[in-house]
Amino acid sequence: MHHYLNILIFIFLIIASQVARGNIYQAETADLYKAVTETKNSGYIGDSYINFDNEPGSYLELRIGMAEAGMQSIEIRFANGGSATRPMEISLDGNTVLENVIFETTGEWTSWDTLSFNLEIPQGIHSLKFISTGSEGGPNLDQFEISGEQLTTYTINATISGNGSITQFPEKGLLFDGQNIVLMAKPGFASAFINWTGDYNAVSDTLEFVLHSNVSVQAVFEDINLEIPVPDFSMNGYCTVPGDGIQTTTGGEGGNIRVIETLAQLKSWGASREDYSAPEVIIIKGKIEAESTEVITIKRGGNISILGDSGQGGEYGELKNISLNIRQYSNVIVRNLKMHEVFYPNDDLTIDECHHVWIDHCEFHSKIGDGIGVDTYDGLLDIKKGSHNVTVSWCYFHDHMKTVLIGHSDNNGDQDQNLEVTFHHNWFSHTDGRNPSLRFGKVHYFNNYLDNISDYGFAVRNGAHAKIENCHFESVKLPIASDKFEGHGYACVSSCIYSGNCSEADNEITEPFDCGFWDTQIPYNYDLEDAQTVSLSVQRYAGVGQVDIPTSSHYDFKANNELQIEYCSFISNKNQINLRVNSDRTQDVEYSVYTVNGQKISVGSVCLYKGSQLIQLQVENISHGVYILQLRTQRKGSTKKVIL
């Protein structure tokens, strides 16, 4: 009898011990802000421990589930190898419950101790947050032991059929009875989501439910055939937005055209643009190279276009070891130009204190590999010192260490908070970091393709805001980071694709994301290309050679389906404009030539036949310059801006 009684007492003691011991929550399962998981200091329990940044405001947020309300004991396992105590504030569901919890020093980071306190916790699912209040941040936290009966926990087994991924919210911590769960199915490259199967059947890519049991679901994806959409090369983004006395970016439109073929000509032109704002277009013809780095500084002025010649046989305007440094300038276009191998400490292209800048269809690169260090070359493109109304589109950045920097330095926030840049349809390939790196300002970053990036893709820091949409990250070590450098950045990310040896889980983005910031920050219309086709479009159309820049051709034109102007050139000694026009029917067409100020200087008429044809228009009293050419039928017209 005594033998059985001893067994019962022993079992009771085991049960009582387990109840008294409470529920264990590992710190690494919590949500973190300005804190990271680490394993370098031994003695921790579980997979890792938490190390806070050395600043106030960093926190760990733990989700707990209590079956009954009551006063509970909370025991925290920690290490503090610093020389001073580390205080923290503790809140429950956003309400401060303990203002100054002191974690004493433990002597070494490998020496672990415990701190206990009691807290009244209601029944249900709650957020328990530990917030650093000292300049050194919090101690290293390992685990939490909380008394009281815990809510029933369940598991979710979410699997995939095909090429795709599943994102779960919440993504960390225990899942309790009554928990709201969201699963989002995200297709991989060349894949489409079909449906959910298993315990839930649905066709929406977002599956929401309340957890009351273990759940098993599968997201089904299937391969799709992709077609490259017709590209839109028209100007878009912040550079089109009015401000600072400029309606939109036009560059040197309406000014003289100068063809530059030598370094001496380029240096002379750069000097001529200081404190000068008369419109001017320069066309870089062929390759211009400097034996030692040349910096062409263009400052205090505006209204220029720097264009790479379309060339013959695949040759385009090209600058090697020549840095363009544009400062305190407005209304600038840089287009169809190769720039490469500019040695440290200079950048290929620098935009400082500028506004209304369009950088389009350019190619930037250096070299990477043996013998190339991080400071062999500096940046490919720097946009700094409060530059705004800037768009970078359809450019190709490749084979470089420090690619694009937006924002001057950590101590230039007052000026760089005005940074305002759009990046769309750019290709970053075989680079290291800064694709880009953003401080303080804001960047709208959509339909860009990044492949084979050895360090990080987009790093947003120092309170900067980035809206990242419909991009494709392929084999990028760290696609997007919001806390890689000093100061938290706000990364609002949507509808991106991750492929190769990276996934969305490789992002290091912590809350707050501040997506509401962008509700009033994009003052222009734009069309998003499906992320599935972005890599195909960008590889096909980014870089030089996609836009035609002869010395007597158009910048832009408006056409209708009835009558389209395809090509234009001017033969001055014959007073003749050669046009290739596509007409949908045989018809008479009137033509008029206007100055950019609206003065009509030549008129005439011509008969067009159905289809594409070359016609000659006779014009009088026209010298070289920019004009408006208008063709008009009985029903519609077609207008084209031409450089003659």
XYZ file of C-alpha atoms in Angstrom:
644
model
C 0.000 0.000 0.000
C 2.791 2.392 0.957
C 4.562 1.491 -2.269
C 1.574 2.600 -4.417
C 1.128 5.732 -2.309
C 4.775 6.688 -2.875
C 4.267 6.281 -6.633
C 1.151 8.491 -6.550
C 2.973 11.140 -4.521
C 5.892 10.985 -6.984
C 3.557 11.441 -9.974
C 1.798 14.338 -8.223
C 5.131 16.048 -7.567
C 6.111 15.698 -11.223
C 2.790 17.216 -12.350
C 2.991 19.977 -9.749
C 6.560 20.711 -10.809
C 5.520 21.020 -14.447
C 2.632 23.354 -13.582
C 4.833 25.501 -11.369
C 7.523 25.612 -14.024
C 5.155 27.270 -16.474
C 5.348 27.675 -20.236
C 8.612 28.297 -22.075
C 8.770 30.902 -24.861
C 12.034 31.133 -26.795
C 13.131 34.719 -27.484
C 14.066 33.955 -31.100
C 10.394 33.199 -31.894
C 9.389 36.805 -31.141
C 9.065 39.759 -33.527
C 12.109 42.035 -33.398
C 12.883 45.690 -34.053
C 16.505 46.832 -34.153
C 17.534 43.465 -32.775
C 18.982 40.271 -34.248
C 19.274 36.589 -33.419
C 22.791 35.437 -32.482
C 24.630 32.254 -31.490
C 28.221 33.435 -30.900
C 27.994 33.551 -27.070
C 27.616 30.078 -25.585
C 25.286 28.957 -22.829
C 21.955 29.866 -24.414
C 18.998 27.471 -24.535
C 17.171 26.775 -27.774
C 18.321 27.768 -31.263
C 19.725 31.226 -30.467
C 19.319 34.348 -28.344
C 18.455 38.002 -29.061
C 20.983 40.858 -29.212
C 19.569 44.409 -29.265
C 21.054 47.390 -31.111
C 22.882 49.827 -28.855
C 20.161 52.455 -28.798
C 16.855 53.093 -27.029
C 13.676 51.935 -28.736
C 14.840 48.516 -29.877
C 12.381 45.849 -28.795
C 11.262 42.243 -28.702
C 7.522 41.491 -29.003
C 6.289 38.125 -27.794
C 2.843 36.638 -28.440
C 1.425 34.686 -25.488
C -1.875 32.846 -24.933
C -3.465 32.512 -21.495
C -6.341 30.087 -20.848
C -7.387 31.973 -17.692
C -6.909 35.467 -16.301
C -4.694 35.881 -13.259
C -1.467 37.055 -11.696
C 1.388 35.263 -13.414
C 5.078 34.897 -12.676
C 7.393 35.811 -15.552
C 11.038 34.685 -15.426
C 13.473 36.035 -18.032
C 16.803 34.370 -18.831
C 19.369 36.997 -19.877
C 23.049 37.890 -20.141
C 24.595 41.335 -19.664
C 28.340 41.316 -20.290
C 28.517 45.110 -20.250
C 29.830 47.228 -17.400
C 26.492 48.924 -16.656
C 22.925 47.874 -15.997
C 20.517 47.779 -18.920
C 16.958 49.041 -18.312
C 13.867 48.004 -20.251
C 10.219 49.015 -20.325
C 7.566 46.293 -20.490
C 4.160 46.723 -22.104
C 1.133 44.467 -22.453
C -1.019 44.979 -25.565
C 0.564 48.414 -26.067
C 0.025 49.633 -22.493
C 3.068 50.175 -20.281
C 2.931 47.898 -17.217
C 6.530 48.245 -15.899
C 8.569 51.353 -16.668
C 12.056 50.582 -15.404
C 13.024 46.901 -15.225
C 16.775 46.748 -14.468
C 18.937 43.948 -15.858
C 22.110 43.811 -13.787
C 25.482 42.997 -15.301
C 26.352 39.265 -15.389
C 30.068 39.897 -15.926
C 30.334 38.006 -19.218
C 28.087 37.587 -22.266
C 28.379 33.836 -21.750
C 27.126 34.099 -18.135
C 23.345 33.774 -17.938
C 21.073 34.805 -15.066
C 17.315 35.174 -14.484
C 15.072 38.063 -13.502
C 11.490 37.520 -12.277
C 8.418 39.671 -11.727
C 4.655 39.189 -11.404
C 2.110 40.519 -13.888
C -1.690 40.402 -14.082
C -2.556 38.945 -17.508
C -6.139 38.656 -18.858
C -7.444 35.553 -20.582
C -6.758 35.380 -24.331
C -3.987 36.136 -26.816
C -1.723 39.050 -25.912
C 1.364 40.974 -26.994
C 4.141 41.225 -24.390
C 6.804 43.743 -25.472
C 10.254 44.375 -23.970
C 11.609 47.787 -25.027
C 15.168 49.057 -24.504
C 15.281 52.449 -22.784
C 19.038 52.938 -22.329
C 21.639 54.120 -24.838
C 23.283 50.672 -24.822
C 20.053 48.872 -25.686
C 18.805 45.850 -23.782
C 20.576 42.741 -22.465
C 20.829 39.583 -24.524
C 17.555 37.689 -23.987
C 17.327 33.909 -24.221
C 13.899 32.685 -23.074
C 10.792 33.505 -21.024
C 9.036 31.254 -18.529
C 5.410 32.276 -17.806
C 3.225 30.561 -15.217
C -0.467 29.794 -15.671
C -2.351 27.583 -18.053
C -1.610 28.306 -21.677
C -4.216 28.316 -24.453
C -4.237 25.246 -26.666
C -1.709 25.556 -29.487
C -2.030 24.200 -33.002
C 0.200 23.761 -36.029
C -0.164 24.701 -39.679
C 1.269 22.389 -42.326
C 1.367 24.502 -45.490
C 2.930 22.805 -48.509
C 3.497 23.760 -52.148
C 2.789 22.080 -55.451
C 4.696 23.755 -58.279
C 6.906 26.848 -58.281
C 5.893 29.306 -55.595
C 6.027 30.179 -51.921
C 3.732 30.786 -48.965
C 3.955 33.692 -46.550
C 2.251 33.224 -43.191
C 0.994 35.943 -40.847
C 1.884 35.767 -38.049
C 5.090 34.111 -39.210
C 6.746 33.560 -35.822
C 5.823 32.189 -32.432
C 3.222 29.790 -31.118
C -0.214 29.641 -32.757
C -3.107 29.586 -30.302
C -6.737 28.542 -30.428
C -8.737 31.486 -31.781
C -5.725 32.982 -33.595
C -6.420 34.869 -36.865
C -4.250 33.363 -39.606
C -3.442 34.722 -43.070
C -1.645 32.655 -45.716
C -0.520 34.358 -48.932
C 0.455 32.271 -51.955
C 3.134 33.907 -54.117
C 3.999 32.489 -57.549
C 7.617 31.955 -58.501
C 9.095 33.016 -61.811
C 7.045 31.871 -64.834
C 4.400 30.462 -62.520
C 0.794 31.269 -61.613
C -1.226 30.479 -58.497
C -4.180 28.144 -59.142
C -5.890 27.316 -55.828
C -5.679 26.072 -52.244
C -6.475 22.447 -51.437
C -6.637 20.439 -48.214
C -8.540 21.571 -45.132
C -9.453 24.770 -46.999
C -10.354 25.034 -50.687
C -10.159 28.496 -52.249
C -9.053 30.237 -55.446
C -7.951 33.537 -53.892
C -4.196 33.745 -53.337
C -4.889 35.075 -49.813
C -6.387 32.548 -47.403
C -7.751 33.813 -44.051
C -9.198 31.736 -41.223
C -9.470 31.441 -37.424
C -7.411 28.606 -35.958
C -9.374 25.993 -33.963
C -7.448 22.851 -34.886
C -4.332 21.699 -36.675
C -4.524 22.769 -40.331
C -3.046 21.193 -43.463
C -3.285 23.066 -46.775
C -1.481 23.108 -50.090
C -0.944 26.000 -52.516
C -1.054 24.817 -56.122
C 0.942 26.636 -58.818
C 1.394 25.888 -62.508
C 3.921 26.989 -65.131
C 2.902 29.706 -67.585
C 4.217 30.947 -70.930
C 5.465 34.536 -70.753
C 5.325 37.170 -73.465
C 7.245 40.433 -73.261
C 4.842 43.390 -73.316
C 5.412 46.306 -75.667
C 7.713 48.672 -73.723
C 6.795 52.242 -72.886
C 9.898 54.457 -73.149
C 8.111 57.711 -72.408
C 9.254 59.819 -69.478
C 7.609 58.916 -66.175
C 8.123 59.267 -62.462
C 9.124 62.176 -60.250
C 10.945 63.972 -63.087
C 7.561 64.688 -64.704
C 6.090 66.400 -61.631
C 5.896 70.231 -61.619
C 7.902 72.151 -59.059
C 10.572 74.811 -58.498
C 9.281 76.777 -61.479
C 9.538 73.836 -63.904
C 6.481 72.138 -65.352
C 8.271 68.946 -66.412
C 11.745 67.797 -67.453
C 12.623 68.817 -71.029
C 16.420 69.044 -70.883
C 17.962 71.109 -73.651
C 14.881 71.019 -75.841
C 14.710 74.027 -78.141
C 18.407 74.833 -77.829
C 21.430 74.476 -80.061
C 22.785 71.029 -80.851
C 26.489 70.329 -80.407
C 28.222 67.089 -81.413
C 31.177 66.212 -79.162
C 33.802 63.703 -80.276
C 36.912 64.491 -78.172
C 37.828 64.940 -74.520
C 38.980 68.514 -75.219
C 35.567 69.356 -76.672
C 33.803 67.799 -73.681
C 35.941 69.722 -71.156
C 35.364 72.969 -73.032
C 31.625 72.377 -73.134
C 31.488 71.551 -69.419
C 33.259 74.806 -68.563
C 30.898 76.741 -70.821
C 27.861 75.507 -68.869
C 28.879 77.042 -65.547
C 26.320 79.663 -64.453
C 24.536 79.191 -67.784
C 20.936 78.160 -68.450
C 20.365 78.559 -72.179
C 18.913 75.285 -73.551
C 21.468 73.060 -75.246
C 21.719 69.506 -76.546
C 25.051 67.723 -76.782
C 25.513 64.417 -78.524
C 28.465 62.272 -77.473
C 29.659 60.629 -80.666
C 31.799 57.505 -80.421
C 34.120 56.596 -77.547
C 35.896 59.264 -75.524
C 38.517 57.962 -73.087
C 40.814 59.601 -70.528
C 44.165 58.070 -69.542
C 43.796 59.409 -66.005
C 40.418 60.191 -64.505
C 38.856 63.408 -65.801
C 36.056 65.064 -63.871
C 33.736 67.221 -65.970
C 31.942 69.521 -63.519
C 28.747 71.165 -64.730
C 27.385 73.560 -62.123
C 24.925 76.329 -61.369
C 22.678 76.335 -64.415
C 20.126 74.266 -66.249
C 18.381 73.051 -69.393
C 20.757 70.521 -70.945
C 20.471 67.147 -72.676
C 23.497 64.839 -72.781
C 22.774 62.155 -75.352
C 24.803 59.231 -76.596
C 24.854 58.986 -80.383
C 23.052 55.983 -81.812
C 26.132 55.305 -83.883
C 26.692 52.755 -86.597
C 27.369 49.052 -86.271
C 26.455 48.857 -82.615
C 28.700 51.729 -81.495
C 27.191 54.290 -79.142
C 28.229 57.380 -77.291
C 30.672 56.263 -74.612
C 32.741 57.799 -71.789
C 35.563 55.793 -70.176
C 37.274 57.019 -67.007
C 35.430 60.322 -67.360
C 33.229 61.446 -64.486
C 30.254 63.729 -65.096
C 29.631 65.776 -61.969
C 26.405 67.786 -62.264
C 25.807 70.209 -59.380
C 23.116 72.760 -58.610
C 21.502 72.162 -61.994
C 17.904 71.844 -63.100
C 16.148 70.320 -66.095
C 18.708 67.708 -67.156
C 18.407 64.688 -69.462
C 21.134 62.023 -69.753
C 20.169 59.360 -72.260
C 21.600 56.483 -74.326
C 25.116 56.931 -72.919
C 27.719 54.378 -71.788
C 29.802 55.377 -68.750
C 32.363 53.043 -67.213
C 35.580 52.438 -65.278
C 35.942 55.721 -63.417
C 38.545 55.247 -60.710
C 38.109 56.043 -57.009
C 37.184 58.505 -55.516
C 35.020 59.690 -58.424
C 31.699 58.362 -59.718
C 30.563 57.760 -63.285
C 27.699 60.211 -62.822
C 26.991 62.440 -59.819
C 23.750 64.390 -59.359
C 24.127 66.877 -56.475
C 21.585 69.546 -55.487
C 19.738 69.082 -58.768
C 16.076 68.825 -59.677
C 14.117 67.626 -62.689
C 16.593 65.049 -63.963
C 15.875 62.132 -66.300
C 18.532 59.392 -66.645
C 17.317 56.928 -69.244
C 18.653 53.981 -71.259
C 22.209 54.385 -70.030
C 24.791 51.723 -69.215
C 27.093 51.921 -66.174
C 29.806 49.451 -65.176
C 33.369 48.888 -64.032
C 35.058 45.527 -63.428
C 34.933 42.969 -60.633
C 37.190 40.014 -59.942
C 40.821 39.376 -58.999
C 42.735 42.520 -58.159
C 39.599 44.672 -57.895
C 38.960 45.982 -54.391
C 35.992 47.774 -52.902
C 37.770 51.106 -53.462
C 39.267 50.484 -56.904
C 36.210 52.250 -58.241
C 33.666 54.338 -56.365
C 29.998 54.622 -57.364
C 28.375 54.248 -60.754
C 25.602 56.736 -59.974
C 25.260 59.001 -56.933
C 22.135 61.088 -56.337
C 22.701 63.266 -53.295
C 22.336 66.510 -51.378
C 18.606 66.904 -51.651
C 18.266 66.207 -55.374
C 14.605 65.726 -56.248
C 12.226 65.226 -59.164
C 14.630 62.589 -60.494
C 13.805 59.501 -62.586
C 16.206 56.682 -63.503
C 14.676 54.365 -66.096
C 15.709 51.480 -68.346
C 19.380 51.653 -67.294
C 21.845 48.757 -67.065
C 24.178 48.606 -64.034
C 26.632 45.720 -63.950
C 29.975 44.317 -62.766
C 30.621 46.750 -59.952
C 31.087 46.852 -56.156
C 29.288 50.046 -54.995
C 26.529 50.626 -57.504
C 24.078 53.440 -56.661
C 24.127 55.725 -53.626
C 21.138 57.932 -52.823
C 21.873 60.264 -49.922
C 25.186 61.890 -49.061
C 26.032 60.699 -45.534
C 24.568 59.841 -42.129
C 24.920 63.462 -40.977
C 23.242 65.116 -43.967
C 19.637 64.392 -43.043
C 18.392 68.012 -43.129
C 19.233 68.258 -46.826
C 18.775 64.680 -47.987
C 15.303 64.290 -46.496
C 14.255 66.130 -49.697
C 15.575 63.358 -51.951
C 12.851 62.212 -54.341
C 13.669 59.570 -56.961
C 11.858 57.087 -59.185
C 13.670 53.921 -60.341
C 11.857 51.759 -62.873
C 12.804 49.075 -65.384
C 16.491 49.063 -64.450
C 18.753 46.011 -64.570
C 21.311 45.400 -61.795
C 23.549 42.447 -62.639
C 26.698 40.937 -61.068
C 27.142 43.711 -58.531
C 27.938 43.733 -54.828
C 25.967 46.302 -52.815
C 24.033 49.579 -53.183
C 21.381 48.571 -55.665
C 20.673 51.180 -54.313
C 21.477 52.293 -50.765
C 19.053 55.016 -49.631
C 19.357 57.519 -46.788
C 16.709 59.919 -45.477
C 14.703 60.565 -48.675
C 12.137 58.586 -50.624
C 12.393 56.282 -53.635
C 9.627 54.718 -55.706
C 11.242 51.522 -57.013
C 9.177 49.442 -59.415
C 9.673 46.865 -62.169
C 13.428 46.535 -61.600
C 15.376 43.301 -62.091
C 18.332 42.309 -59.899
C 20.370 39.177 -60.583
C 23.496 37.655 -59.059
C 24.057 40.245 -56.326
C 26.778 39.087 -53.926
C 25.879 41.372 -50.989
C 22.593 43.281 -50.807
C 19.985 44.626 -53.179
C 18.073 47.602 -51.769
C 19.063 48.939 -48.347
C 16.804 51.637 -46.903
C 18.158 53.442 -43.837
C 18.191 56.592 -41.686
C 14.409 57.044 -41.718
C 14.178 56.865 -45.519
C 11.073 55.510 -47.272
C 11.044 53.061 -50.181
C 8.017 51.756 -52.061
C 9.167 48.594 -53.835
C 6.698 47.102 -56.312
C 6.664 44.274 -58.849
C 10.426 43.737 -58.894
C 12.288 40.493 -59.561
C 15.166 39.454 -57.278
C 17.168 36.517 -58.634
C 20.060 35.059 -56.630
C 20.423 38.149 -54.444
C 22.116 37.377 -51.111
C 20.049 39.953 -49.187
C 17.271 41.308 -51.428
C 15.854 44.082 -49.208
C 17.032 45.369 -45.822
C 15.596 48.039 -43.553
C 18.115 47.856 -40.680
C 21.410 46.815 -42.285
C 22.981 50.197 -41.531
C 22.537 53.011 -39.022
C 18.910 53.999 -38.477
C 15.731 52.109 -39.366
C 14.367 52.580 -42.887
C 10.784 52.040 -44.015
C 10.379 49.446 -46.765
C 6.866 48.996 -48.188
C 7.164 45.934 -50.445
C 4.519 44.340 -52.656
C 4.149 41.783 -55.457
C 7.850 41.024 -55.923
C 9.304 37.739 -57.191
C 12.304 35.938 -55.673
C 14.072 33.192 -57.595
C 17.411 31.434 -57.978
C 19.119 30.941 -54.635
C 17.103 33.590 -52.769
C 13.609 33.816 -51.354
C 11.431 36.381 -49.638
C 12.631 34.953 -46.325
C 16.095 36.358 -47.096
C 14.746 39.903 -46.707
C 15.618 41.651 -43.453
C 12.677 44.029 -43.098
C 11.339 44.969 -39.690
C 8.274 46.958 -38.752
C 7.136 49.621 -39.042
C 6.794 49.423 -42.827
C 4.880 52.735 -42.968
C 3.062 51.886 -46.222
C 0.467 54.556 -45.467
C 3.184 57.139 -46.065
C 2.884 56.476 -49.802
C -0.828 57.271 -50.014
C 0.040 60.908 -50.796
C 3.615 60.610 -52.073
C 3.255 59.496 -55.714
C 1.875 62.475 -57.639
C 2.060 60.842 -61.078
C 0.305 58.060 -62.952
C 2.214 54.893 -63.738
C 1.466 51.417 -65.050
C 2.957 48.419 -63.282
C 4.269 45.608 -65.433
C 3.556 42.130 -64.087
C 6.569 41.014 -62.059
C 6.559 37.762 -64.033
C 7.770 39.482 -67.206
C 10.038 42.137 -65.687
C 13.267 40.154 -66.075
C 12.492 39.487 -69.745
C 11.574 43.099 -70.503
C 14.548 44.598 -68.716
C 17.121 42.235 -70.218
C 15.703 42.959 -73.662
C 15.257 46.727 -73.472
C 17.493 48.232 -70.751
C 20.723 50.024 -71.633
C 21.933 51.799 -74.749
C 20.770 51.125 -78.272
C 17.038 51.062 -77.615
C 16.247 54.697 -78.438
C 17.197 56.478 -81.653
C 19.286 59.637 -81.130
C 20.507 60.856 -84.554
C 21.273 64.569 -84.853
C 18.091 65.244 -86.818
C 15.451 63.082 -85.236
C 12.566 63.379 -82.851
C 12.446 63.290 -79.068
C 8.799 62.438 -78.872
C 5.627 62.500 -80.915
C 1.924 61.975 -80.586
C 0.317 59.750 -83.175
C -3.100 58.289 -83.848
C -4.076 54.992 -85.365
C -5.011 56.694 -88.632
C -1.712 58.441 -89.313
C 1.675 57.666 -87.756
C 4.994 59.457 -88.225
C 7.725 56.810 -88.120
C 10.888 58.715 -89.093
C 12.040 62.250 -89.800
C 15.208 63.877 -91.238
C 16.088 67.301 -92.683
C 18.183 68.180 -95.741
C 19.045 71.834 -95.210
C 20.516 72.619 -98.647
C 17.282 71.448 -100.257
C 14.857 72.947 -97.720
C 13.370 69.464 -97.525
C 12.015 67.334 -94.667
C 12.040 63.611 -95.351
C 9.272 61.710 -93.572
C 8.292 58.088 -93.340
C 4.562 57.990 -92.632
C 2.161 55.096 -92.149
C -1.420 55.844 -93.284
C -4.385 53.530 -92.819
C -5.978 54.753 -96.069
C -5.333 56.822 -99.197
C -5.991 60.457 -98.248
C -4.926 64.069 -98.648
C -2.870 65.473 -95.778
C -2.083 69.077 -94.908
C 1.179 69.813 -93.152
C 2.294 72.786 -91.055
C 5.594 73.671 -89.425
C 5.611 75.800 -86.247
C 8.297 77.226 -84.029
C 8.252 76.054 -80.422
C 6.567 79.397 -79.638
C 3.648 78.522 -81.905
C 4.496 80.672 -84.965
C 3.486 78.978 -88.222
C 6.331 79.279 -90.738
C 5.519 76.766 -93.484
C 2.410 75.031 -94.860
C 1.605 72.625 -97.681
C -0.259 69.480 -98.647
C 0.551 65.977 -99.871
C -1.342 62.862 -100.958
C -0.706 59.704 -98.934
C -1.397 56.155 -99.995
C -2.368 53.322 -97.691
C 0.629 51.826 -95.889
C 4.135 53.016 -95.000
C 5.802 55.430 -97.426
C 8.594 57.994 -97.700
C 7.504 61.542 -98.561
C 9.275 64.891 -98.981
C 7.915 68.139 -97.589
C 9.223 71.392 -99.045
C 9.766 74.068 -96.406
C 11.092 77.622 -96.619
C 13.041 79.923 -94.316
C 13.976 77.248 -91.792
C 17.350 77.104 -90.047
C 18.606 74.444 -87.670
C 16.608 74.218 -84.444
C 13.562 72.623 -82.831
C 10.176 72.799 -84.554
C 6.694 71.334 -84.314
C 5.566 69.399 -87.393
C 1.835 68.772 -87.736
C 0.105 66.504 -90.272
C -3.674 66.763 -90.462
C -6.292 64.721 -92.314
C -9.980 65.529 -92.551
C -10.574 63.759 -89.234
C -7.407 63.688 -87.134
C -3.903 65.046 -86.826
C -0.451 63.811 -85.856
C 2.077 66.093 -84.198
C 5.824 65.581 -83.863
C 8.586 67.605 -82.246
C 11.638 67.543 -84.523
C 15.213 68.779 -84.421
C 16.186 70.162 -87.814
